[in-house]
Coordinates of C-alpha atoms and ligand atoms in Angstrom, one line a residue:
M1 CA 107.7 145.2 60.5
T2 CA 110.1 145.1 63.3
S3 CA 108.5 147.2 66.1
K4 CA 106.9 145.3 69.0
L5 CA 103.2 144.9 69.2
G6 CA 101.7 146.6 72.3
P7 CA 98.5 146.1 74.1
V8 CA 95.2 147.7 73.1
P9 CA 95.0 150.6 75.6
G10 CA 93.3 149.3 78.7
E11 CA 91.8 152.6 79.7
H12 CA 89.4 152.2 76.8
I13 CA 88.3 148.7 77.6
K14 CA 85.3 148.0 79.9
I15 CA 83.9 144.6 80.6
S16 CA 80.7 143.3 82.2
T17 CA 80.6 140.2 84.3
N18 CA 77.9 137.8 85.6
Q19 CA 77.8 135.0 88.1
W20 CA 79.2 132.6 85.5
T21 CA 82.1 134.6 84.3
E22 CA 83.1 136.6 87.4
P23 CA 85.4 134.0 88.9
F24 CA 87.5 134.1 85.7
W25 CA 87.9 137.8 86.0
Q26 CA 88.5 137.8 89.8
A27 CA 91.4 135.3 89.3
G28 CA 92.7 137.6 86.5
K29 CA 92.9 140.5 89.1
E30 CA 95.4 138.2 90.9
D31 CA 97.3 137.4 87.6
R32 CA 96.0 133.8 87.7
L33 CA 94.4 132.0 84.7
V34 CA 91.6 129.7 85.7
V35 CA 89.2 127.6 83.6
A36 CA 85.5 126.7 84.2
Q37 CA 85.3 123.0 85.0
C38 CA 82.1 121.0 85.7
A39 CA 82.2 119.8 89.3
K40 CA 80.2 116.7 88.4
C41 CA 81.9 115.4 85.3
Q42 CA 85.1 117.5 85.1
V43 CA 84.5 118.6 81.5
Q44 CA 86.1 122.1 81.0
R45 CA 84.5 124.9 79.0
M46 CA 85.4 128.4 77.9
P47 CA 83.7 130.7 78.0
P48 CA 82.0 129.8 81.2
T49 CA 78.3 129.1 80.7
P50 CA 75.5 128.3 83.1
F51 CA 75.1 124.6 82.1
C52 CA 77.7 121.9 81.5
P53 CA 77.3 120.8 77.8
N54 CA 78.0 117.2 78.9
C55 CA 75.8 116.7 82.0
Q56 CA 73.9 120.0 82.4
S57 CA 75.2 120.5 85.9
Q58 CA 75.5 124.1 87.1
E59 CA 78.2 123.3 89.7
L60 CA 81.6 124.7 88.7
D61 CA 85.2 124.4 89.9
W62 CA 87.9 126.8 88.8
P63 CA 91.2 125.0 88.5
Q64 CA 94.3 127.2 87.8
L65 CA 96.2 126.7 84.6
S66 CA 99.9 127.5 83.9
G67 CA 99.1 130.4 81.6
R68 CA 101.1 128.8 78.8
G69 CA 99.8 127.7 75.5
T70 CA 100.2 127.8 71.7
I71 CA 98.7 130.0 69.0
Y72 CA 96.0 128.1 67.3
S73 CA 95.0 131.0 64.9
Y74 CA 95.5 134.7 64.5
S75 CA 94.5 137.8 62.5
I76 CA 96.5 140.9 61.9
C77 CA 94.5 144.1 62.3
H78 CA 95.7 147.5 61.0
R79 CA 92.5 149.4 61.9
S80 CA 92.4 150.9 65.4
P81 CA 89.6 149.5 67.6
F82 CA 89.4 153.1 68.9
P83 CA 89.5 155.4 65.8
G84 CA 89.9 159.0 66.8
V85 CA 91.4 158.0 70.1
V86 CA 94.2 155.7 69.0
D87 CA 95.1 155.8 65.3
N88 CA 97.5 153.8 63.2
M89 CA 97.5 150.9 65.6
T90 CA 98.4 147.3 64.5
Y91 CA 97.3 144.6 66.8
V92 CA 97.0 140.8 66.6
P93 CA 93.9 139.0 68.0
I94 CA 94.9 135.4 68.6
I95 CA 93.2 132.1 69.7
V96 CA 95.4 130.3 72.2
E97 CA 95.2 126.6 72.9
L98 CA 95.8 126.4 76.7
D99 CA 98.3 124.0 78.2
G100 CA 96.5 121.8 80.8
A101 CA 93.1 122.2 79.3
P102 CA 92.8 120.1 76.1
G103 CA 90.4 121.6 73.6
I104 CA 90.0 124.8 75.5
R105 CA 90.9 127.9 73.5
L106 CA 91.0 131.5 74.7
V107 CA 90.6 134.6 72.5
S108 CA 93.3 137.2 73.4
N109 CA 95.9 139.5 71.8
L110 CA 99.6 139.0 71.1
V111 CA 102.0 141.5 72.6
D112 CA 105.8 141.9 73.0
A113 CA 106.3 140.3 69.6
T114 CA 106.8 141.4 66.1
L115 CA 104.8 140.3 63.1
D116 CA 107.9 138.4 62.0
D117 CA 107.5 136.3 65.2
L118 CA 103.9 135.4 64.4
K119 CA 103.1 131.8 63.4
I120 CA 100.6 129.1 64.2
G121 CA 101.9 126.9 67.0
L122 CA 104.0 129.7 68.6
P123 CA 104.5 129.0 72.3
V124 CA 103.0 131.9 74.3
E125 CA 102.6 132.8 78.0
I126 CA 100.0 135.0 79.6
L127 CA 100.3 138.4 81.2
W128 CA 97.4 140.4 82.6
N129 CA 96.8 144.0 81.4
P130 CA 94.8 146.5 83.6
I131 CA 91.6 147.9 82.1
Q132 CA 88.7 150.0 83.5
D133 CA 87.2 149.4 87.0
G134 CA 90.2 147.4 88.4
W135 CA 89.8 144.5 86.1
K136 CA 92.5 142.9 83.9
V137 CA 92.4 141.2 80.5
P138 CA 94.6 138.3 79.5
L139 CA 97.3 139.0 76.8
F140 CA 99.9 136.7 75.6
R141 CA 103.6 137.1 74.6
P142 CA 106.0 134.6 73.1
S143 CA 107.3 132.4 75.9
V144 CA 111.0 132.1 76.6
Ligands
ZN1 ZN1 79.3 118.1 83.5

């Protein structure tokens, strides 16, 4: 396959947030990637959760990351996530190990790449794709 992978159509994606996840999504509106980090012991966690798994603190900082990382794992999907709306769509869910956040991995999708580009360890960089209600979701493309 040589055609480029595109994003899952954002107009069909709706998210819900809560007090623990909203800072992540607010930063995404500004095309910034942040990570939840315990304000007491500095242990990072993703996804954001109410309690630190290390010290049980609920105080969070949100340091900004570079938006770069490497593909830790992936899957190739040939079934549309929106059958009847978008058919015959190939997309690639990926797990990205984020630079500057050891052990933190983000689930996303690969875009602007072909299946021939796809491999474990591929360097990638983030881009933010608009979805419903003014939010954006993180996608990744091969970094240059
Ligand atoms: Zn902690």
